[in-house]
PDB file of C-alpha atoms in Angstrom:
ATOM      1  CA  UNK A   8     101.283  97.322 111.434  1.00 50.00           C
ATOM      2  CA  UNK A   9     104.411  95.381 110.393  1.00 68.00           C
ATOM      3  CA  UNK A  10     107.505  97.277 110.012  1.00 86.00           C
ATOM      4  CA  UNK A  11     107.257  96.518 106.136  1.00 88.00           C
ATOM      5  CA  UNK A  12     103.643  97.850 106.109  1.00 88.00           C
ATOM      6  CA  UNK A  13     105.080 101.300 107.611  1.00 89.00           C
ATOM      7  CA  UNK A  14     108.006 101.481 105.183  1.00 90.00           C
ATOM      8  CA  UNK A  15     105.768 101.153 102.131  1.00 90.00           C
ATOM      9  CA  UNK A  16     103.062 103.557 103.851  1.00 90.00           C
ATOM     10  CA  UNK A  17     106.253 106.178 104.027  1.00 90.00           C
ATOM     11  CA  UNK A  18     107.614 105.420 100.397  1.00 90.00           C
ATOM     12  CA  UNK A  19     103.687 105.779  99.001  1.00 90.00           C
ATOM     13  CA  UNK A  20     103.661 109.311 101.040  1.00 89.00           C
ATOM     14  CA  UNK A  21     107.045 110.503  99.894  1.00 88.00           C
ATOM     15  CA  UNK A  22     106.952 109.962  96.553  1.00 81.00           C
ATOM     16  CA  UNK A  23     104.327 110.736  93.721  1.00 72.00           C
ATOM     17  CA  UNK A  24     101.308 112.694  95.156  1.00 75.00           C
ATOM     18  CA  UNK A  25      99.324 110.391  92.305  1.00 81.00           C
ATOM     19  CA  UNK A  26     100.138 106.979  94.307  1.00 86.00           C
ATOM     20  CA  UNK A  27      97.238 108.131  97.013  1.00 86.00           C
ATOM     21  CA  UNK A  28      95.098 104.958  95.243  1.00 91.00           C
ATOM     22  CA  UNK A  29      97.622 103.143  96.411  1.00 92.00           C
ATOM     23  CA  UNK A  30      98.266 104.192  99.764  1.00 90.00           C
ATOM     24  CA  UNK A  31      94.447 102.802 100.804  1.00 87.00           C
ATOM     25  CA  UNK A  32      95.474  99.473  98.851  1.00 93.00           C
ATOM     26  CA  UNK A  33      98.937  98.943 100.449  1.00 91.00           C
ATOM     27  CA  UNK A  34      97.287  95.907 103.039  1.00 92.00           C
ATOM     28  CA  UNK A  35      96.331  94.373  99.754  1.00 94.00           C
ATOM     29  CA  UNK A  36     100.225  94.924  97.936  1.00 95.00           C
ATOM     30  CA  UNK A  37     102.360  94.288 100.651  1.00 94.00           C
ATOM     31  CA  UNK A  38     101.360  90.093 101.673  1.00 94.00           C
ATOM     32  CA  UNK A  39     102.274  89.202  98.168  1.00 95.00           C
ATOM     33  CA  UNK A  40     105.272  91.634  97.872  1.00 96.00           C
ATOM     34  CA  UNK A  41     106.764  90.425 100.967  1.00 95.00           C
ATOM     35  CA  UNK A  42     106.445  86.354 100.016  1.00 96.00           C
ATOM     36  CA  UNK A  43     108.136  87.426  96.541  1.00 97.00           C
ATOM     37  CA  UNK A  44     110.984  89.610  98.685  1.00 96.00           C
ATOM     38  CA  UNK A  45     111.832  86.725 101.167  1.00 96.00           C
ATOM     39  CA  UNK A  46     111.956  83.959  97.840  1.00 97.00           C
ATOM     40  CA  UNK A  47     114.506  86.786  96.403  1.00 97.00           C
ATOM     41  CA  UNK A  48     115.938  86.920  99.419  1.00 95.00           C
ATOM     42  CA  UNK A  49     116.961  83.391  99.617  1.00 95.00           C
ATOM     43  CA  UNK A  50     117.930  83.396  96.181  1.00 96.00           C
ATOM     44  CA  UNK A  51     115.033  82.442  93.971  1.00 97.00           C
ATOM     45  CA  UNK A  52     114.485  83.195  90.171  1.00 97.00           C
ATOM     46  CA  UNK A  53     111.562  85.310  89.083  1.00 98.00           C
ATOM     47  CA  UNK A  54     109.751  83.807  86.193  1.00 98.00           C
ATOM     48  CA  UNK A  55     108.077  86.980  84.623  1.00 98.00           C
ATOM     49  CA  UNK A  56     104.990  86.078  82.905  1.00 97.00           C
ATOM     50  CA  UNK A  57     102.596  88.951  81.527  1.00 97.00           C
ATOM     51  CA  UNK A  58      99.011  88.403  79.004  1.00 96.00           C
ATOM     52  CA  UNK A  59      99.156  90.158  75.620  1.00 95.00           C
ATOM     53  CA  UNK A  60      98.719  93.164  76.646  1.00 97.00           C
ATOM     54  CA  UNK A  61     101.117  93.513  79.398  1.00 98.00           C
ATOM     55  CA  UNK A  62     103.640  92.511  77.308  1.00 97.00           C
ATOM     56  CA  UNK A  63     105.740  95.931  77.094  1.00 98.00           C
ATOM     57  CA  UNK A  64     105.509  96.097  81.024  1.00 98.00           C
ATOM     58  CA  UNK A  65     107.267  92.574  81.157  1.00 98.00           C
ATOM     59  CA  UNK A  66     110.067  94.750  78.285  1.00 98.00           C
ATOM     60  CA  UNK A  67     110.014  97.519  80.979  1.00 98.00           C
ATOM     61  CA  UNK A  68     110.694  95.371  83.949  1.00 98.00           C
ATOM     62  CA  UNK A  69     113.403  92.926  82.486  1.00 98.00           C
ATOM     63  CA  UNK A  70     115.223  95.910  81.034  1.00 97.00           C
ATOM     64  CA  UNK A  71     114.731  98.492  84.795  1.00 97.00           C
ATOM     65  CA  UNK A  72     115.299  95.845  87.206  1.00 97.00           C
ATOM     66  CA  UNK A  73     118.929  94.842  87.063  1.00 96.00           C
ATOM     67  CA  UNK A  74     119.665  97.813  85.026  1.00 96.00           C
ATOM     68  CA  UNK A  75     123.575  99.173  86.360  1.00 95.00           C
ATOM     69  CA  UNK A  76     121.995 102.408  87.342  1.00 94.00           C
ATOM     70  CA  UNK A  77     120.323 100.632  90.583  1.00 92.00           C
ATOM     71  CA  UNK A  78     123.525 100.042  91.606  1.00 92.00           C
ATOM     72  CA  UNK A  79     122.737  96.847  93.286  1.00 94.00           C
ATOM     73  CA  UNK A  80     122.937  93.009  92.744  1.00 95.00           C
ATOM     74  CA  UNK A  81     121.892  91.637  90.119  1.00 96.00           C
ATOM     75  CA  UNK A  82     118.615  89.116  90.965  1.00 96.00           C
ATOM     76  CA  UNK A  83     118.227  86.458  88.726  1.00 96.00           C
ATOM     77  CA  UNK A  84     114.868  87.118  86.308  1.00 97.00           C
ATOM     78  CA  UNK A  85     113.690  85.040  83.399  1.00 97.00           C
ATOM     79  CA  UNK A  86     111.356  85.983  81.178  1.00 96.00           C
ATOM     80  CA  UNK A  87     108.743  82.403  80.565  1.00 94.00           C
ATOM     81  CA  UNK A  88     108.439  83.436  76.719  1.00 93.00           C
ATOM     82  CA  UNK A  89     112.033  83.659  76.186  1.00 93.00           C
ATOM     83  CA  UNK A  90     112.806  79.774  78.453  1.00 92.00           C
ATOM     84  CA  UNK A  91     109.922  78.389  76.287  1.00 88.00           C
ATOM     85  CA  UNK A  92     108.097  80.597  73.469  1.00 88.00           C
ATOM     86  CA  UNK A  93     105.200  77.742  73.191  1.00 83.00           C
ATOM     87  CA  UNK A  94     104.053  78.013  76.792  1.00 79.00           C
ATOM     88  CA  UNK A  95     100.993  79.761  75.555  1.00 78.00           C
ATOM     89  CA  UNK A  96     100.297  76.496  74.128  1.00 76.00           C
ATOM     90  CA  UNK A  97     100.245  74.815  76.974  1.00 72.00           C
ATOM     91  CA  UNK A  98      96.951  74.091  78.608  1.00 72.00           C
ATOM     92  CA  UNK A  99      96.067  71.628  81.119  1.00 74.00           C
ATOM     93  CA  UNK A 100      97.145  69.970  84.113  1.00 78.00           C
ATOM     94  CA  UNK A 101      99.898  67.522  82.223  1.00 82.00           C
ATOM     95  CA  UNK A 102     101.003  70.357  79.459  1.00 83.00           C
ATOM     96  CA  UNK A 103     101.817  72.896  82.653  1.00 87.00           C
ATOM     97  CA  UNK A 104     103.393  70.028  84.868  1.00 89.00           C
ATOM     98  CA  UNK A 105     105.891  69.512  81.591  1.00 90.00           C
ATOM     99  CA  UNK A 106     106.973  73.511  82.190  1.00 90.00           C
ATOM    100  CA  UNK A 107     106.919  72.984  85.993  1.00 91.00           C
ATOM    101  CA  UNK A 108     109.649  70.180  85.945  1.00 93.00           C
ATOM    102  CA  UNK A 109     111.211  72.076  83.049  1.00 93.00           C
ATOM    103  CA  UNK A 110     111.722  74.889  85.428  1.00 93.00           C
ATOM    104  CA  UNK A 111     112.233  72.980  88.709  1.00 93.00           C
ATOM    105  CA  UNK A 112     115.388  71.176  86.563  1.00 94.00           C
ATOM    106  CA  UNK A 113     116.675  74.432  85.126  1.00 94.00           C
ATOM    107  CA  UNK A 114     116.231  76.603  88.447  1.00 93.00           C
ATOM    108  CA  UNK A 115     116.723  73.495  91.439  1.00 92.00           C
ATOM    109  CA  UNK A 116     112.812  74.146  92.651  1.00 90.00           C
ATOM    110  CA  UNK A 117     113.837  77.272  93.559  1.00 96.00           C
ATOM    111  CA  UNK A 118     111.875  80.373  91.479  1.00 97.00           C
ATOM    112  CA  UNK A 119     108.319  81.910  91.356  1.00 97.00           C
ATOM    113  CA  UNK A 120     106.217  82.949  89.031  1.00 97.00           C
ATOM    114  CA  UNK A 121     105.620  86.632  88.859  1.00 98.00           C
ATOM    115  CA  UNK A 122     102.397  86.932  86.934  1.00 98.00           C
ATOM    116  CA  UNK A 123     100.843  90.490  85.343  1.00 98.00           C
ATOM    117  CA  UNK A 124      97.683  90.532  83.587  1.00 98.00           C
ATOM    118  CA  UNK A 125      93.933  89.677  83.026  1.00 97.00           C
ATOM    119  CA  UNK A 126      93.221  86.150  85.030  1.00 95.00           C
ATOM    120  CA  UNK A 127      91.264  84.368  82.685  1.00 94.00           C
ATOM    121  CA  UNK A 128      94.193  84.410  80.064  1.00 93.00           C
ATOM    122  CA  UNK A 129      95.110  81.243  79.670  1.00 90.00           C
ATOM    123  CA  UNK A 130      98.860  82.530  80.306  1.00 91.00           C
ATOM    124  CA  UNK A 131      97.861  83.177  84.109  1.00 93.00           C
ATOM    125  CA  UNK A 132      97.284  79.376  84.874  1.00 91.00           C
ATOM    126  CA  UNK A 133     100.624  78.339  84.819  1.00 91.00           C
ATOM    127  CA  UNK A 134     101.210  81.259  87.960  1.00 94.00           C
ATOM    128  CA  UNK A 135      98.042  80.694  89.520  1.00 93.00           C
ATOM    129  CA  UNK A 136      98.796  77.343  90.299  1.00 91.00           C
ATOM    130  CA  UNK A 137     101.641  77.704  92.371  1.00 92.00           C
ATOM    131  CA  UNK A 138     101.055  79.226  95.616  1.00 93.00           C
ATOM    132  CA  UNK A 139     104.436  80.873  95.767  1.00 95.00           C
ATOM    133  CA  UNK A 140     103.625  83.192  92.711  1.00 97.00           C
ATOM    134  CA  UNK A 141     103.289  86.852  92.906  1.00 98.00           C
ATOM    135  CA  UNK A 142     100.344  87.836  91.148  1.00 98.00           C
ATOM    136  CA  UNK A 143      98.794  90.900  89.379  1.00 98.00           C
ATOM    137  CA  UNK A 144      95.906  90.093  88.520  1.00 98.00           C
ATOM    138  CA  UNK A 145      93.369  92.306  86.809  1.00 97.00           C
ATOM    139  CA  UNK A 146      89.439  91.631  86.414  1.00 96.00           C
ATOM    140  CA  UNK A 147      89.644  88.519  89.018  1.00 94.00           C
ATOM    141  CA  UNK A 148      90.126  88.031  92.444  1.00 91.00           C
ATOM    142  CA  UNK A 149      92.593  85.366  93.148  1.00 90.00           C
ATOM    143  CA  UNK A 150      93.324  84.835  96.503  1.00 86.00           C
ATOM    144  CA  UNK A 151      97.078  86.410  98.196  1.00 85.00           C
ATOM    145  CA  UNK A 152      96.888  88.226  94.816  1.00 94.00           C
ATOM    146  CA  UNK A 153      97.004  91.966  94.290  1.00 97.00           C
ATOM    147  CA  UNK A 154      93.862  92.613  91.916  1.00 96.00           C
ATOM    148  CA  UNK A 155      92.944  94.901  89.378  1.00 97.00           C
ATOM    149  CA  UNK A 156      90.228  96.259  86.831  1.00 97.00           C
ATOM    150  CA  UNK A 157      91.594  96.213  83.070  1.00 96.00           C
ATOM    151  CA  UNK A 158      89.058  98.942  81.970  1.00 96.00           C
ATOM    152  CA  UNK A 159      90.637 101.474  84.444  1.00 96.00           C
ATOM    153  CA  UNK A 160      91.738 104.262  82.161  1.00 96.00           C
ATOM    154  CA  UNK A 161      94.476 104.748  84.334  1.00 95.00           C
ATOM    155  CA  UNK A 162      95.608 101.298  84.769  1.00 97.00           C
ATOM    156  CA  UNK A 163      99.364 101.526  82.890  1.00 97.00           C
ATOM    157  CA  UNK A 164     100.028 104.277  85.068  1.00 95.00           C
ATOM    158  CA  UNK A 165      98.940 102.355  88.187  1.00 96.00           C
ATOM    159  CA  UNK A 166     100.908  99.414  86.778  1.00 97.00           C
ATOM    160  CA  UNK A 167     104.262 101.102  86.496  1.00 96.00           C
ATOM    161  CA  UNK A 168     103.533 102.733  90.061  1.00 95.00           C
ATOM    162  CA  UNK A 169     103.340  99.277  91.359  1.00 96.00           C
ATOM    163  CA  UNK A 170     106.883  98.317  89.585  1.00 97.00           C
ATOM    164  CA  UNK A 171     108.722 101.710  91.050  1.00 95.00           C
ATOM    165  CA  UNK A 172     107.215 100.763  94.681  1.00 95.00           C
ATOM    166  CA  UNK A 173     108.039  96.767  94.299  1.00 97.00           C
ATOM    167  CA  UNK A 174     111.724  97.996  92.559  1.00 96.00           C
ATOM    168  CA  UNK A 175     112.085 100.320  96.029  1.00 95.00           C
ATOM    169  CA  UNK A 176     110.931  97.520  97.912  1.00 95.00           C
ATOM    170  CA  UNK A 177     113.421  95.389  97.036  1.00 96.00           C
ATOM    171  CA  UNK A 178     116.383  97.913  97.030  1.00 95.00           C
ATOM    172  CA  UNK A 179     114.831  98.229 100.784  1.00 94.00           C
ATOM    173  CA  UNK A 180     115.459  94.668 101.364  1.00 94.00           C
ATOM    174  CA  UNK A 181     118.510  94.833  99.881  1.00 94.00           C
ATOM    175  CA  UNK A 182     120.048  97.142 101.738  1.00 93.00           C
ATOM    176  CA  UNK A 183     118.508  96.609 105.240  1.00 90.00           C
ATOM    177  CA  UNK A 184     116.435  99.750 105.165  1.00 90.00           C
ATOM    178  CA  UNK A 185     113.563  97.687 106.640  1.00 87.00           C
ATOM    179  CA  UNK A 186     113.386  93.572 107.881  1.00 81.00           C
ATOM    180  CA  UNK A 187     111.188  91.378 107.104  1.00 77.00           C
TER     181      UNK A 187
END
């Protein structure tokens, strides 16, 4: 078990007694977790994309996760709807290479996608092209991807779980409480 594996096994203990779901799925969160920590790391931008409905978690996480009450540095985010509000206009191969070189000019090649939502939206194929992406995906299995079911009743809950645990994650990393 990797020493990242045992800190997240010991956060998912220690905290809510409702993240035991979690606890048997933590082999499937941390891979994708960890790639996204070490792009932070080295200074990448997130590129939060959500579908439809995810849309208040993507309000949730750009307003929690530089918020001056983590008392931390502040990571560069961007939220894809507010760089380019037509994205979800953009289909195909050509119309998403336009918004990769958009990006890859605006951030120097260096950002990932951060993707939350159902995978056949068409929103998801701009993230699930790039192999660097962080994805939640729900009601698909994409490979490296942490997946899912959109008909879970409990599914917002689980979602905002998987925020707190990435958020401690990444104060973790932060602040050397684990390496990677």
């Amino acid at each position: 078990m990797s020493l990242l594996e045992q800190w997240t096994l010991e956060q998912i203990r220690n905290d809510d007694p409702m993240m035991g779901w979690l606890e048997e799925r933590r082999f499937d969160f941390v891979p994708p977790v960890q790639a996204s920590i070490e792009q932070i790391m080295s200074g990448a931008t997130i590129v939060l994309i959500t579908d439809r409905d995810r849309e208040w978690l993507k309000e949730y996480i750009m307003n929690k996760l530089n918020h001056p009450d983590n008392d931390r540095p502040i990571l560069p985010i961007v939220d894809m709807h507010a760089i380019y509000p037509h994205h979800d206009l953009m289909t195909g191969g050509e119309c998403i290479d336009m918004i990769e070189d958009m990006l890859s000019m605006s951030y120097k090649e260096n950002y990932f996608f951060w993707y939350i939502g159902k995978g056949d939206d068409k929103r998801a194929d701009i993230a699930k092209r790039d192999d660097n992406s962080m994805l939640w995906v729900m009601d698909e299995e994409v490979q490296n991807s942490f997946h899912l079911h959109s008909f879970d009743k409990l599914l917002d809950l689980k979602l905002l779980q998987l925020y707190r645990l990435f958020d401690k994650t990444l104060s973790g990393a932060l602040f050397g409480e684990y390496t990677i």
